Amino acid sequence: MAIEFTKYHGLGNDFILIDNRSSSEPVITPAQAIKLCDRHFGIGADGVIFALPGENGTDYTMRIFNSDGSEPEMCGNGIRCLGVFLADLEGESRTQDLYRIQTLAGVITPQLMADGQVKVDMGLPKLLAGEIPTTLSAADSKVINQPLEVAGKTWEVTCVSMGNPHCITFVEDVAAIPLESIGTKFEHHPVFPQRTNTEFIEIVRRDYLKMRVWERGAGITLACGTGACASLVAGVLTEKCDRIATVELPGGPLQIEWSEIDQRVYMTGPAERVFTGKL
Ligand SMILES: N[C@@H](CCC[C@H](N)C(=O)O)C(=O)O
């Protein structure tokens, strides 16, 4: 059976998008996703994203496999790509610029803006250790500036869930972090029972943060939308940054707001189609 796909990226965080609207199960298995994501023997991507029929009154459902075949709850750059993919699929019949998407992290709404950017209501961050999950604090406590031993060093970490787990640490110089060697040690640390994404953040100004990321199930990526949101929330919790800031990633900037009004996190950034193909 031939399967059509389209490659998209959000700030270099790249995905294979598949039109899965005729079935509620992904047409690709996790093992196949691993092969497709391979940058030497496959198409090359950080993950595979499926546009499935909506559930519970939503317009569509998003599922995603990381490049290691694991299934995360949410993906910020991916849901912007999905918004543009859906608009492309709907073509002439498109009637809306805001989609209600069911994800494993709840209903998320990407909105296509007139300037081509996509603004996403990423929902409420979860702050309690039991929700993240991590055993770094008691299940009903927040994890703010907790010491964590990794690679022979004590890091102060703050943990936030945007549906998926994030461990954030603030550093003087983000370029000096040996991400290749320590990223995997954070990801697989026993205090994170479902593994974790890890963000290293340099506060340049209260409204401008530099970030590098090691993603659970994908390793070093050029950008992570949920990670940028979680990092801004961590920056506010530790009184290091404002509620509205630019997060500069290796692939480019994202605008992030943790609203004082509704306590939801909003992310705005690009999503680009790269090419289409047939498997
Ligand atoms: N790149 C994504 C996050 C994808 C999921 C992540 N690897 C996980 O396992 O939680 C983003 O832009 O948010």
Tab-separated table of C-alpha atoms and ligand atoms in Angstrom:
chain	number	residue	atom	x	y	z
A	1	MET	CA	0.000	0.000	0.000
A	2	ALA	CA	1.396	3.435	-0.922
A	3	ILE	CA	1.287	6.039	1.834
A	4	GLU	CA	1.666	9.733	1.034
A	5	PHE	CA	3.544	11.921	3.455
A	6	THR	CA	4.609	15.554	3.737
A	7	LYS	CA	7.705	16.721	5.552
A	8	TYR	CA	7.305	19.871	7.691
A	9	HIS	CA	9.485	21.634	10.199
A	10	GLY	CA	9.000	24.135	13.012
A	11	LEU	CA	12.332	25.927	13.514
A	12	GLY	CA	14.216	22.861	12.276
A	13	ASN	CA	12.324	20.433	14.547
A	14	ASP	CA	11.214	18.240	11.647
A	15	PHE	CA	8.361	15.801	11.184
A	16	ILE	CA	6.851	13.400	8.670
A	17	LEU	CA	3.112	14.238	8.540
A	18	ILE	CA	0.656	11.547	7.488
A	19	ASP	CA	-2.987	12.010	6.479
A	20	ASN	CA	-4.585	9.377	8.734
A	21	ARG	CA	-8.127	10.788	8.591
A	22	SER	CA	-9.704	7.574	7.319
A	23	SER	CA	-8.652	5.455	10.314
A	24	SER	CA	-8.401	5.955	14.066
A	25	GLU	CA	-5.187	3.881	14.289
A	26	PRO	CA	-1.858	5.158	12.882
A	27	VAL	CA	-1.053	3.559	9.512
A	28	ILE	CA	2.640	3.333	10.505
A	29	THR	CA	3.953	1.261	13.423
A	30	PRO	CA	6.504	2.596	15.942
A	31	ALA	CA	9.120	0.248	14.413
A	32	GLN	CA	8.437	1.695	10.941
A	33	ALA	CA	8.596	5.237	12.365
A	34	ILE	CA	12.113	4.534	13.675
A	35	LYS	CA	13.200	3.543	10.143
A	36	LEU	CA	11.515	6.533	8.460
A	37	CYS	CA	13.110	8.987	10.922
A	38	ASP	CA	16.614	7.636	10.284
A	39	ARG	CA	18.648	10.467	8.706
A	40	HIS	CA	20.892	8.115	6.706
A	41	PHE	CA	18.665	5.190	5.732
A	42	GLY	CA	15.212	6.846	5.867
A	43	ILE	CA	13.516	10.179	5.179
A	44	GLY	CA	15.038	11.757	8.276
A	45	ALA	CA	12.947	13.436	10.991
A	46	ASP	CA	12.573	13.991	14.724
A	47	GLY	CA	9.176	12.258	14.659
A	48	VAL	CA	6.152	11.030	12.685
A	49	ILE	CA	2.819	12.828	13.200
A	50	PHE	CA	-0.600	11.437	12.287
A	51	ALA	CA	-3.729	13.527	11.552
A	52	LEU	CA	-6.517	11.228	12.767
A	53	PRO	CA	-10.296	11.775	12.961
A	54	GLY	CA	-11.419	14.001	15.851
A	55	GLU	CA	-12.569	12.505	19.156
A	56	ASN	CA	-14.877	13.960	21.818
A	57	GLY	CA	-16.192	16.698	19.503
A	58	THR	CA	-12.744	17.905	18.371
A	59	ASP	CA	-11.855	18.585	14.728
A	60	TYR	CA	-8.923	16.145	14.585
A	61	THR	CA	-6.732	13.947	16.767
A	62	MET	CA	-2.937	14.182	16.751
A	63	ARG	CA	-0.692	11.257	17.577
A	64	ILE	CA	3.066	11.313	17.308
A	65	PHE	CA	5.928	8.830	17.483
A	66	ASN	CA	9.375	10.111	18.481
A	67	SER	CA	12.324	9.033	16.328
A	68	ASP	CA	12.981	6.204	18.850
A	69	GLY	CA	9.402	4.910	18.365
A	70	SER	CA	8.094	6.069	21.769
A	71	GLU	CA	4.812	7.991	21.904
A	72	PRO	CA	4.831	11.377	23.667
A	73	GLU	CA	1.707	13.138	24.931
A	74	MET	CA	2.291	16.408	23.068
A	75	CYS	CA	4.573	18.237	20.665
A	76	GLY	CA	4.537	22.040	20.362
A	77	ASN	CA	6.411	22.452	17.082
A	78	GLY	CA	4.576	19.429	15.732
A	79	ILE	CA	1.115	20.821	16.440
A	80	ARG	CA	1.978	24.036	14.553
A	81	CYS	CA	3.068	21.853	11.610
A	82	LEU	CA	-0.163	19.867	11.957
A	83	GLY	CA	-2.223	23.080	11.814
A	84	VAL	CA	-0.623	24.061	8.489
A	85	PHE	CA	-0.844	20.464	7.195
A	86	LEU	CA	-4.591	20.366	7.938
A	87	ALA	CA	-5.148	23.705	6.199
A	88	ASP	CA	-3.205	22.347	3.184
A	89	LEU	CA	-5.265	19.126	3.207
A	90	GLU	CA	-8.585	20.973	3.471
A	91	GLY	CA	-7.601	23.335	0.623
A	92	GLU	CA	-10.635	25.015	-0.927
A	93	SER	CA	-13.007	23.501	1.631
A	94	ARG	CA	-11.165	25.111	4.552
A	95	THR	CA	-13.574	27.170	6.674
A	96	GLN	CA	-11.614	27.877	9.837
A	97	ASP	CA	-8.281	29.152	11.074
A	98	LEU	CA	-8.521	27.533	14.495
A	99	TYR	CA	-8.446	23.783	15.005
A	100	ARG	CA	-9.451	21.898	18.153
A	101	ILE	CA	-7.039	18.979	18.319
A	102	GLN	CA	-7.343	16.034	20.683
A	103	THR	CA	-3.919	14.974	21.996
A	104	LEU	CA	-2.795	12.693	24.819
A	105	ALA	CA	-2.271	15.946	26.772
A	106	GLY	CA	-5.861	17.135	26.258
A	107	VAL	CA	-7.414	19.472	23.674
A	108	ILE	CA	-4.893	21.882	22.109
A	109	THR	CA	-5.853	24.672	19.686
A	110	PRO	CA	-3.453	25.897	16.984
A	111	GLN	CA	-4.608	29.051	15.188
A	112	LEU	CA	-3.267	30.093	11.767
A	113	MET	CA	-2.474	33.808	11.852
A	114	ALA	CA	-2.670	36.243	8.927
A	115	ASP	CA	1.137	36.679	8.930
A	116	GLY	CA	1.697	32.912	8.426
A	117	GLN	CA	2.711	32.251	12.032
A	118	VAL	CA	0.786	29.735	14.134
A	119	LYS	CA	-0.379	30.676	17.635
A	120	VAL	CA	-1.152	27.752	19.931
A	121	ASP	CA	-3.093	27.663	23.183
A	122	MET	CA	-0.890	25.073	24.907
A	123	GLY	CA	-3.139	24.779	27.974
A	124	LEU	CA	-2.291	24.881	31.667
A	125	PRO	CA	1.194	23.827	32.803
A	126	LYS	CA	1.280	21.116	35.460
A	127	LEU	CA	3.616	21.858	38.334
A	128	LEU	CA	3.251	19.089	40.906
A	129	ALA	CA	5.912	16.358	41.069
A	130	GLY	CA	3.301	13.601	40.805
A	131	GLU	CA	1.894	15.090	37.593
A	132	ILE	CA	5.238	15.588	35.816
A	133	PRO	CA	6.143	12.817	36.925
A	134	THR	CA	9.277	12.949	39.059
A	135	THR	CA	10.252	11.646	42.464
A	136	LEU	CA	12.401	14.737	43.136
A	137	SER	CA	9.758	16.104	45.563
A	138	ALA	CA	6.669	14.766	47.319
A	139	ALA	CA	3.935	14.037	44.728
A	140	ASP	CA	1.828	17.067	45.781
A	141	SER	CA	4.760	19.557	45.858
A	142	LYS	CA	6.306	21.707	43.137
A	143	VAL	CA	9.860	21.005	41.996
A	144	ILE	CA	11.618	24.380	42.024
A	145	ASN	CA	15.409	24.747	42.216
A	146	GLN	CA	15.895	21.189	43.469
A	147	PRO	CA	19.437	19.768	43.456
A	148	LEU	CA	19.975	16.849	41.051
A	149	GLU	CA	23.220	14.905	40.617
A	150	VAL	CA	24.005	14.222	36.963
A	151	ALA	CA	27.404	13.358	35.453
A	152	GLY	CA	29.272	14.123	38.670
A	153	LYS	CA	27.777	17.603	39.044
A	154	THR	CA	24.913	19.062	41.096
A	155	TRP	CA	22.377	20.907	38.919
A	156	GLU	CA	19.514	23.035	40.242
A	157	VAL	CA	16.445	21.888	38.354
A	158	THR	CA	12.838	23.035	38.042
A	159	CYS	CA	10.312	20.607	36.574
A	160	VAL	CA	7.186	21.419	34.552
A	161	SER	CA	4.780	19.309	32.512
A	162	MET	CA	3.196	20.660	29.339
A	163	GLY	CA	1.471	17.291	29.030
A	164	ASN	CA	4.980	15.850	28.582
A	165	PRO	CA	7.764	16.048	31.201
A	166	HIS	CA	10.433	18.758	31.238
A	167	CYS	CA	13.440	19.297	33.508
A	168	ILE	CA	14.815	22.838	33.252
A	169	THR	CA	18.173	24.081	34.475
A	170	PHE	CA	19.437	27.679	34.267
A	171	VAL	CA	23.071	28.100	33.239
A	172	GLU	CA	25.530	30.961	32.679
A	173	ASP	CA	26.527	29.964	29.138
A	174	VAL	CA	24.247	27.625	27.225
A	175	ALA	CA	26.823	27.148	24.442
A	176	ALA	CA	29.251	25.569	26.925
A	177	ILE	CA	26.892	22.725	27.937
A	178	PRO	CA	28.136	19.287	26.697
A	179	LEU	CA	24.640	18.275	25.584
A	180	GLU	CA	25.811	15.240	23.587
A	181	SER	CA	27.231	13.532	26.669
A	182	ILE	CA	24.911	14.656	29.488
A	183	GLY	CA	21.521	14.853	27.746
A	184	THR	CA	20.900	11.127	27.845
A	185	LYS	CA	21.895	11.000	31.548
A	186	PHE	CA	19.103	13.470	32.419
A	187	GLU	CA	16.633	11.646	30.158
A	188	HIS	CA	17.209	8.296	31.848
A	189	HIS	CA	17.771	9.530	35.420
A	190	PRO	CA	15.867	7.286	37.877
A	191	VAL	CA	14.008	10.306	39.361
A	192	PHE	CA	12.038	10.522	36.053
A	193	PRO	CA	9.938	7.338	35.786
A	194	GLN	CA	8.679	8.280	32.297
A	195	ARG	CA	12.074	9.734	31.241
A	196	THR	CA	12.300	13.478	30.605
A	197	ASN	CA	13.029	16.247	28.115
A	198	THR	CA	15.795	18.550	29.413
A	199	GLU	CA	16.213	22.260	28.687
A	200	PHE	CA	19.338	24.311	29.422
A	201	ILE	CA	18.431	28.001	29.654
A	202	GLU	CA	20.567	31.125	29.653
A	203	ILE	CA	18.690	34.248	30.758
A	204	VAL	CA	20.000	37.034	28.519
A	205	ARG	CA	17.293	39.490	29.622
A	206	ARG	CA	14.046	39.015	31.531
A	207	ASP	CA	12.247	38.885	28.157
A	208	TYR	CA	14.901	37.006	26.129
A	209	LEU	CA	16.045	33.453	26.905
A	210	LYS	CA	18.494	31.236	25.026
A	211	MET	CA	17.722	27.527	25.080
A	212	ARG	CA	19.302	24.221	24.069
A	213	VAL	CA	17.370	21.006	24.426
A	214	TRP	CA	17.814	17.271	24.759
A	215	GLU	CA	14.500	15.636	23.875
A	216	ARG	CA	13.197	12.414	25.319
A	217	GLY	CA	13.096	9.885	22.475
A	218	ALA	CA	14.852	12.138	19.962
A	219	GLY	CA	18.079	13.491	21.501
A	220	ILE	CA	19.409	16.906	20.458
A	221	THR	CA	16.897	18.811	18.320
A	222	LEU	CA	16.982	22.328	16.873
A	223	ALA	CA	13.835	23.368	18.771
A	224	CYS	CA	11.213	22.108	21.205
A	225	GLY	CA	7.924	23.993	21.569
A	226	THR	CA	6.713	22.322	24.757
A	227	GLY	CA	10.255	22.801	26.107
A	228	ALA	CA	10.212	26.535	25.379
A	229	CYS	CA	6.820	26.839	27.145
A	230	ALA	CA	7.991	24.796	30.154
A	231	SER	CA	11.196	26.863	30.355
A	232	LEU	CA	9.341	30.172	30.442
A	233	VAL	CA	7.078	28.802	33.199
A	234	ALA	CA	10.190	27.648	35.114
A	235	GLY	CA	11.742	31.103	34.621
A	236	VAL	CA	8.646	32.760	36.109
A	237	LEU	CA	8.500	30.284	39.026
A	238	THR	CA	12.152	31.048	39.855
A	239	GLU	CA	11.614	34.811	39.314
A	240	LYS	CA	14.222	34.929	36.543
A	241	CYS	CA	12.037	36.087	33.644
A	242	ASP	CA	8.821	37.874	32.660
A	243	ARG	CA	5.559	36.163	31.716
A	244	ILE	CA	6.065	37.149	28.058
A	245	ALA	CA	9.420	36.403	26.456
A	246	THR	CA	11.228	35.323	23.312
A	247	VAL	CA	12.877	31.927	23.630
A	248	GLU	CA	15.762	31.677	21.162
A	249	LEU	CA	16.485	28.112	20.054
A	250	PRO	CA	19.219	26.852	17.703
A	251	GLY	CA	16.529	26.759	14.944
A	252	GLY	CA	15.127	30.249	15.674
A	253	PRO	CA	12.850	32.156	18.057
A	254	LEU	CA	9.479	31.321	19.633
A	255	GLN	CA	7.249	33.861	21.389
A	256	ILE	CA	5.912	32.449	24.643
A	257	GLU	CA	3.379	33.884	27.104
A	258	TRP	CA	2.169	32.443	30.421
A	259	SER	CA	-1.026	34.449	30.762
A	260	GLU	CA	-1.731	36.075	34.100
A	261	ILE	CA	-5.423	36.171	33.153
A	262	ASP	CA	-6.214	32.523	32.424
A	263	GLN	CA	-2.899	30.894	33.512
A	264	ARG	CA	-2.660	29.172	30.111
A	265	VAL	CA	0.531	29.128	28.042
A	266	TYR	CA	0.509	30.555	24.486
A	267	MET	CA	3.204	29.799	21.914
A	268	THR	CA	3.633	31.581	18.571
A	269	GLY	CA	6.029	30.475	15.833
A	270	PRO	CA	6.415	29.275	12.247
A	271	ALA	CA	5.674	25.968	10.505
A	272	GLU	CA	7.035	25.264	7.017
A	273	ARG	CA	6.257	22.609	4.417
A	274	VAL	CA	9.473	21.101	2.980
A	275	PHE	CA	8.482	18.375	0.498
A	276	THR	CA	5.982	15.635	-0.193
A	277	GLY	CA	6.573	11.995	-1.122
A	278	LYS	CA	5.161	8.504	-1.277
A	279	LEU	CA	6.219	5.499	0.788
B	1	LIG	N1	9.726	18.577	19.837
B	1	LIG	C1	8.524	18.569	20.552
B	1	LIG	C2	8.379	17.593	21.688
B	1	LIG	C3	8.258	16.162	21.154
B	1	LIG	C4	8.000	15.154	22.243
B	1	LIG	C5	9.166	14.927	23.152
B	1	LIG	N2	10.297	14.373	22.483
B	1	LIG	C6	8.712	13.996	24.301
B	1	LIG	O1	8.985	12.797	24.249
B	1	LIG	O2	8.054	14.484	25.224
B	1	LIG	C7	7.978	19.948	20.846
B	1	LIG	O3	8.185	20.829	19.984
B	1	LIG	O4	7.305	20.152	21.847
